[in-house]
PDB file of C-alpha atoms in Angstrom:
ATOM      1  CA  MET A   1     -76.978 158.825  37.794  1.00 31.00           C
ATOM      2  CA  SER A   2     -74.719 158.216  41.280  1.00 34.00           C
ATOM      3  CA  GLU A   3     -71.444 157.986  40.879  1.00 37.00           C
ATOM      4  CA  VAL A   4     -71.239 154.436  42.957  1.00 37.00           C
ATOM      5  CA  ALA A   5     -75.068 153.888  42.055  1.00 35.00           C
ATOM      6  CA  GLY A   6     -74.094 150.250  40.147  1.00 34.00           C
ATOM      7  CA  SER A   7     -72.174 149.519  43.831  1.00 48.00           C
ATOM      8  CA  GLY A   8     -75.259 149.033  45.588  1.00 58.00           C
ATOM      9  CA  LEU A   9     -73.814 150.678  48.693  1.00 71.00           C
ATOM     10  CA  TRP A  10     -74.985 154.167  48.761  1.00 84.00           C
ATOM     11  CA  GLN A  11     -78.594 156.141  46.768  1.00 86.00           C
ATOM     12  CA  LYS A  12     -76.583 159.428  45.846  1.00 89.00           C
ATOM     13  CA  SER A  13     -73.133 160.311  45.653  1.00 92.00           C
ATOM     14  CA  LEU A  14     -70.522 161.567  48.886  1.00 95.00           C
ATOM     15  CA  TRP A  15     -70.678 164.614  45.846  1.00 94.00           C
ATOM     16  CA  GLU A  16     -74.000 164.783  45.028  1.00 94.00           C
ATOM     17  CA  SER A  17     -74.940 164.846  48.969  1.00 95.00           C
ATOM     18  CA  VAL A  18     -72.861 168.040  49.627  1.00 95.00           C
ATOM     19  CA  LEU A  19     -73.847 169.337  46.412  1.00 94.00           C
ATOM     20  CA  ASP A  20     -77.755 169.399  46.810  1.00 95.00           C
ATOM     21  CA  SER A  21     -76.812 170.456  51.482  1.00 95.00           C
ATOM     22  CA  TYR A  22     -74.593 173.005  51.134  1.00 93.00           C
ATOM     23  CA  SER A  23     -76.588 174.635  48.554  1.00 93.00           C
ATOM     24  CA  LYS A  24     -79.330 175.728  51.353  1.00 92.00           C
ATOM     25  CA  PRO A  25     -78.721 179.141  52.232  1.00 86.00           C
ATOM     26  CA  THR A  26     -78.651 178.869  55.780  1.00 95.00           C
ATOM     27  CA  VAL A  27     -76.746 174.716  56.180  1.00 96.00           C
ATOM     28  CA  GLU A  28     -73.577 177.577  54.138  1.00 94.00           C
ATOM     29  CA  GLN A  29     -74.250 179.507  56.244  1.00 95.00           C
ATOM     30  CA  LEU A  30     -73.922 177.425  59.999  1.00 96.00           C
ATOM     31  CA  SER A  31     -71.679 175.551  58.244  1.00 95.00           C
ATOM     32  CA  LEU A  32     -69.209 178.925  58.002  1.00 93.00           C
ATOM     33  CA  ALA A  33     -70.301 180.143  60.803  1.00 95.00           C
ATOM     34  CA  TRP A  34     -69.129 177.056  63.240  1.00 96.00           C
ATOM     35  CA  GLN A  35     -65.928 176.997  60.836  1.00 92.00           C
ATOM     36  CA  ASP A  36     -65.015 180.290  62.394  1.00 91.00           C
ATOM     37  CA  GLN A  37     -66.235 179.628  65.884  1.00 95.00           C
ATOM     38  CA  TYR A  38     -64.654 175.409  67.032  1.00 95.00           C
ATOM     39  CA  GLY A  39     -62.507 174.959  63.753  1.00 92.00           C
ATOM     40  CA  ALA A  40     -65.078 172.922  62.183  1.00 94.00           C
ATOM     41  CA  ASN A  41     -64.352 171.120  58.870  1.00 93.00           C
ATOM     42  CA  VAL A  42     -67.409 171.900  56.641  1.00 93.00           C
ATOM     43  CA  THR A  43     -66.621 168.593  54.500  1.00 94.00           C
ATOM     44  CA  LEU A  44     -66.616 166.554  57.626  1.00 96.00           C
ATOM     45  CA  MET A  45     -69.653 168.059  58.931  1.00 96.00           C
ATOM     46  CA  LEU A  46     -71.496 167.016  55.007  1.00 97.00           C
ATOM     47  CA  TRP A  47     -70.030 164.032  55.010  1.00 97.00           C
ATOM     48  CA  CYS A  48     -71.459 162.676  58.465  1.00 97.00           C
ATOM     49  CA  VAL A  49     -74.487 164.327  57.580  1.00 97.00           C
ATOM     50  CA  TRP A  50     -74.259 161.736  54.021  1.00 96.00           C
ATOM     51  CA  LEU A  51     -73.604 159.182  56.537  1.00 96.00           C
ATOM     52  CA  GLN A  52     -76.666 159.379  58.693  1.00 95.00           C
ATOM     53  CA  ARG A  53     -78.964 160.173  55.041  1.00 93.00           C
ATOM     54  CA  GLU A  54     -77.754 156.699  53.804  1.00 94.00           C
ATOM     55  CA  ASN A  55     -77.272 155.330  57.165  1.00 93.00           C
ATOM     56  CA  ILE A  56     -73.810 153.856  56.532  1.00 94.00           C
ATOM     57  CA  CYS A  57     -72.737 152.815  59.628  1.00 94.00           C
ATOM     58  CA  LEU A  58     -69.186 153.128  60.234  1.00 95.00           C
ATOM     59  CA  SER A  59     -67.140 152.703  63.691  1.00 95.00           C
ATOM     60  CA  LYS A  60     -66.540 156.215  65.524  1.00 95.00           C
ATOM     61  CA  ASP A  61     -62.903 155.065  66.382  1.00 93.00           C
ATOM     62  CA  VAL A  62     -62.666 155.588  61.948  1.00 94.00           C
ATOM     63  CA  LEU A  63     -62.833 159.397  62.266  1.00 95.00           C
ATOM     64  CA  GLN A  64     -59.607 160.199  64.020  1.00 92.00           C
ATOM     65  CA  ASP A  65     -57.945 158.533  60.266  1.00 90.00           C
ATOM     66  CA  VAL A  66     -60.581 160.448  58.565  1.00 93.00           C
ATOM     67  CA  VAL A  67     -59.913 163.689  60.074  1.00 93.00           C
ATOM     68  CA  ALA A  68     -55.851 163.442  60.114  1.00 90.00           C
ATOM     69  CA  THR A  69     -56.446 162.890  56.300  1.00 86.00           C
ATOM     70  CA  ILE A  70     -58.459 165.901  55.167  1.00 90.00           C
ATOM     71  CA  LYS A  71     -56.171 167.853  57.528  1.00 89.00           C
ATOM     72  CA  GLU A  72     -53.051 166.782  55.643  1.00 89.00           C
ATOM     73  CA  VAL A  73     -54.729 168.071  52.333  1.00 89.00           C
ATOM     74  CA  GLU A  74     -56.350 170.559  53.813  1.00 89.00           C
ATOM     75  CA  ASP A  75     -52.925 172.392  55.292  1.00 91.00           C
ATOM     76  CA  ALA A  76     -50.573 171.932  51.907  1.00 92.00           C
ATOM     77  CA  THR A  77     -53.373 172.607  49.879  1.00 92.00           C
ATOM     78  CA  LEU A  78     -56.249 174.206  50.898  1.00 89.00           C
ATOM     79  CA  TRP A  79     -55.328 176.426  53.387  1.00 88.00           C
ATOM     80  CA  PRO A  80     -52.406 178.705  51.208  1.00 91.00           C
ATOM     81  CA  LEU A  81     -54.911 179.188  48.586  1.00 91.00           C
ATOM     82  CA  ARG A  82     -57.542 180.452  51.098  1.00 85.00           C
ATOM     83  CA  ARG A  83     -54.480 182.862  52.697  1.00 88.00           C
ATOM     84  CA  ALA A  84     -53.773 183.582  49.511  1.00 86.00           C
ATOM     85  CA  ARG A  85     -57.086 185.161  48.367  1.00 83.00           C
ATOM     86  CA  ALA A  86     -57.197 186.530  51.712  1.00 82.00           C
ATOM     87  CA  ALA A  87     -54.090 188.668  50.607  1.00 84.00           C
ATOM     88  CA  LEU A  88     -55.731 189.673  47.381  1.00 79.00           C
ATOM     89  CA  TYR A  89     -57.755 192.241  49.528  1.00 75.00           C
ATOM     90  CA  ASP A  90     -54.872 193.985  50.535  1.00 77.00           C
ATOM     91  CA  LEU A  91     -53.205 194.501  47.015  1.00 77.00           C
ATOM     92  CA  SER A  92     -53.458 198.250  46.569  1.00 77.00           C
ATOM     93  CA  VAL A  93     -50.705 197.539  43.140  1.00 79.00           C
ATOM     94  CA  ILE A  94     -53.596 195.917  41.142  1.00 82.00           C
ATOM     95  CA  THR A  95     -57.362 196.591  40.403  1.00 86.00           C
ATOM     96  CA  ARG A  96     -60.595 195.486  41.533  1.00 84.00           C
ATOM     97  CA  VAL A  97     -61.273 193.780  38.424  1.00 89.00           C
ATOM     98  CA  GLN A  98     -57.690 191.669  39.130  1.00 87.00           C
ATOM     99  CA  GLN A  99     -58.756 190.733  42.258  1.00 84.00           C
ATOM    100  CA  GLN A 100     -61.866 189.955  41.081  1.00 86.00           C
ATOM    101  CA  LEU A 101     -60.239 188.112  38.365  1.00 88.00           C
ATOM    102  CA  VAL A 102     -57.910 186.549  40.630  1.00 87.00           C
ATOM    103  CA  LYS A 103     -60.099 185.139  43.143  1.00 87.00           C
ATOM    104  CA  LYS A 104     -62.017 183.938  41.307  1.00 91.00           C
ATOM    105  CA  GLN A 105     -58.975 181.523  39.954  1.00 91.00           C
ATOM    106  CA  VAL A 106     -58.397 180.884  43.430  1.00 88.00           C
ATOM    107  CA  LEU A 107     -61.959 179.901  44.811  1.00 89.00           C
ATOM    108  CA  ALA A 108     -61.546 177.631  41.378  1.00 92.00           C
ATOM    109  CA  ALA A 109     -58.600 175.592  42.253  1.00 93.00           C
ATOM    110  CA  GLU A 110     -59.904 175.993  46.881  1.00 90.00           C
ATOM    111  CA  LEU A 111     -63.847 173.663  44.234  1.00 90.00           C
ATOM    112  CA  SER A 112     -61.285 171.635  42.587  1.00 93.00           C
ATOM    113  CA  ILE A 113     -59.133 170.174  46.122  1.00 93.00           C
ATOM    114  CA  GLU A 114     -62.660 170.315  47.801  1.00 91.00           C
ATOM    115  CA  LYS A 115     -64.073 167.635  45.207  1.00 94.00           C
ATOM    116  CA  ILE A 116     -61.104 165.713  45.298  1.00 93.00           C
ATOM    117  CA  LEU A 117     -61.410 165.611  49.322  1.00 93.00           C
ATOM    118  CA  VAL A 118     -64.827 164.597  49.158  1.00 94.00           C
ATOM    119  CA  HIS A 119     -64.127 162.168  46.098  1.00 92.00           C
ATOM    120  CA  LYS A 120     -61.174 160.568  48.582  1.00 92.00           C
ATOM    121  CA  LEU A 121     -64.160 160.974  51.696  1.00 94.00           C
ATOM    122  CA  GLN A 122     -66.248 158.357  49.731  1.00 93.00           C
ATOM    123  CA  ASP A 123     -63.467 155.909  48.941  1.00 91.00           C
ATOM    124  CA  VAL A 124     -62.805 155.728  52.849  1.00 91.00           C
ATOM    125  CA  THR A 125     -65.613 155.173  52.775  1.00 93.00           C
ATOM    126  CA  GLN A 126     -66.437 152.072  50.734  1.00 91.00           C
ATOM    127  CA  LYS A 127     -63.306 150.877  52.278  1.00 90.00           C
ATOM    128  CA  TYR A 128     -64.210 151.283  55.947  1.00 92.00           C
ATOM    129  CA  ILE A 129     -67.502 149.845  55.356  1.00 89.00           C
ATOM    130  CA  GLU A 130     -66.391 146.406  55.238  1.00 84.00           C
ATOM    131  CA  VAL A 131     -63.866 146.479  58.599  1.00 89.00           C
ATOM    132  CA  MET A 132     -64.717 149.843  60.439  1.00 91.00           C
ATOM    133  CA  ARG A 133     -68.370 148.719  61.048  1.00 90.00           C
ATOM    134  CA  ASP A 134     -71.002 149.383  64.071  1.00 90.00           C
ATOM    135  CA  VAL A 135     -74.306 149.136  63.554  1.00 91.00           C
ATOM    136  CA  GLU A 136     -74.963 149.506  67.171  1.00 93.00           C
ATOM    137  CA  ALA A 137     -73.211 152.391  67.776  1.00 92.00           C
ATOM    138  CA  PRO A 138     -72.288 154.172  64.246  1.00 95.00           C
ATOM    139  CA  LEU A 139     -70.247 157.534  63.694  1.00 96.00           C
ATOM    140  CA  ARG A 140     -72.539 160.777  63.334  1.00 96.00           C
ATOM    141  CA  LEU A 141     -72.212 164.317  62.987  1.00 97.00           C
ATOM    142  CA  GLU A 142     -72.942 164.880  67.532  1.00 97.00           C
ATOM    143  CA  ASP A 143     -69.514 163.003  67.401  1.00 97.00           C
ATOM    144  CA  TYR A 144     -67.875 165.005  65.138  1.00 97.00           C
ATOM    145  CA  LEU A 145     -68.954 168.096  66.774  1.00 97.00           C
ATOM    146  CA  GLN A 146     -68.621 167.008  70.605  1.00 97.00           C
ATOM    147  CA  SER A 147     -64.907 166.227  68.870  1.00 96.00           C
ATOM    148  CA  LEU A 148     -64.545 170.037  68.118  1.00 96.00           C
ATOM    149  CA  ALA A 149     -65.339 170.489  72.033  1.00 96.00           C
ATOM    150  CA  MET A 150     -69.025 172.381  70.880  1.00 96.00           C
ATOM    151  CA  PRO A 151     -71.646 172.936  73.386  1.00 94.00           C
ATOM    152  CA  ASN A 152     -74.993 171.288  72.881  1.00 95.00           C
ATOM    153  CA  ALA A 153     -73.320 169.248  70.068  1.00 96.00           C
ATOM    154  CA  ALA A 154     -76.759 166.721  69.775  1.00 96.00           C
ATOM    155  CA  MET A 155     -78.977 169.842  69.826  1.00 97.00           C
ATOM    156  CA  CYS A 156     -76.210 171.092  66.847  1.00 97.00           C
ATOM    157  CA  ALA A 157     -76.249 168.142  64.858  1.00 97.00           C
ATOM    158  CA  GLN A 158     -79.591 167.771  65.070  1.00 96.00           C
ATOM    159  CA  GLU A 159     -80.725 171.540  63.755  1.00 96.00           C
ATOM    160  CA  TYR A 160     -77.824 170.482  60.610  1.00 96.00           C
ATOM    161  CA  LEU A 161     -78.932 167.586  59.720  1.00 96.00           C
ATOM    162  CA  ALA A 162     -83.052 168.816  59.481  1.00 95.00           C
ATOM    163  CA  LEU A 163     -81.164 172.472  57.340  1.00 95.00           C
ATOM    164  CA  ALA A 164     -79.228 170.303  55.365  1.00 94.00           C
ATOM    165  CA  GLU A 165     -82.267 168.051  54.160  1.00 86.00           C
TER     166      GLU A 165
END
């Protein structure tokens, strides 16, 4: 059952939607490619997919606040963990087995942080849905991709949405 199914705000929680979409290999590959190439935030892309799927109409003005909130948490926690995980491969004083053990633990910590971020995004969505609603021109994945100066953002957004289904 959805975490907020009883609230009537959406059919599927953001976490469930993220897991569904990201489990598709093409979504994972494209997400990571755009992360590397354009600095895209995978969690924010999947949040935008969820907004569209659930027909949640938030103002585009919400995007800057959400990006800043996510960035603050990621800068303090997620990115240092990712750098530490990457540094493991350069350590010659520990064995491959030890590297894999630590990598697995760091990945688990990263996943925990990402899950917290997803829940924070869902909470923010619930807050903003009351005060920052815009049914005429709601925030969409295309808007987020355009904010990254991604070429052909509209076409890329359509492709990503289709793959995430």
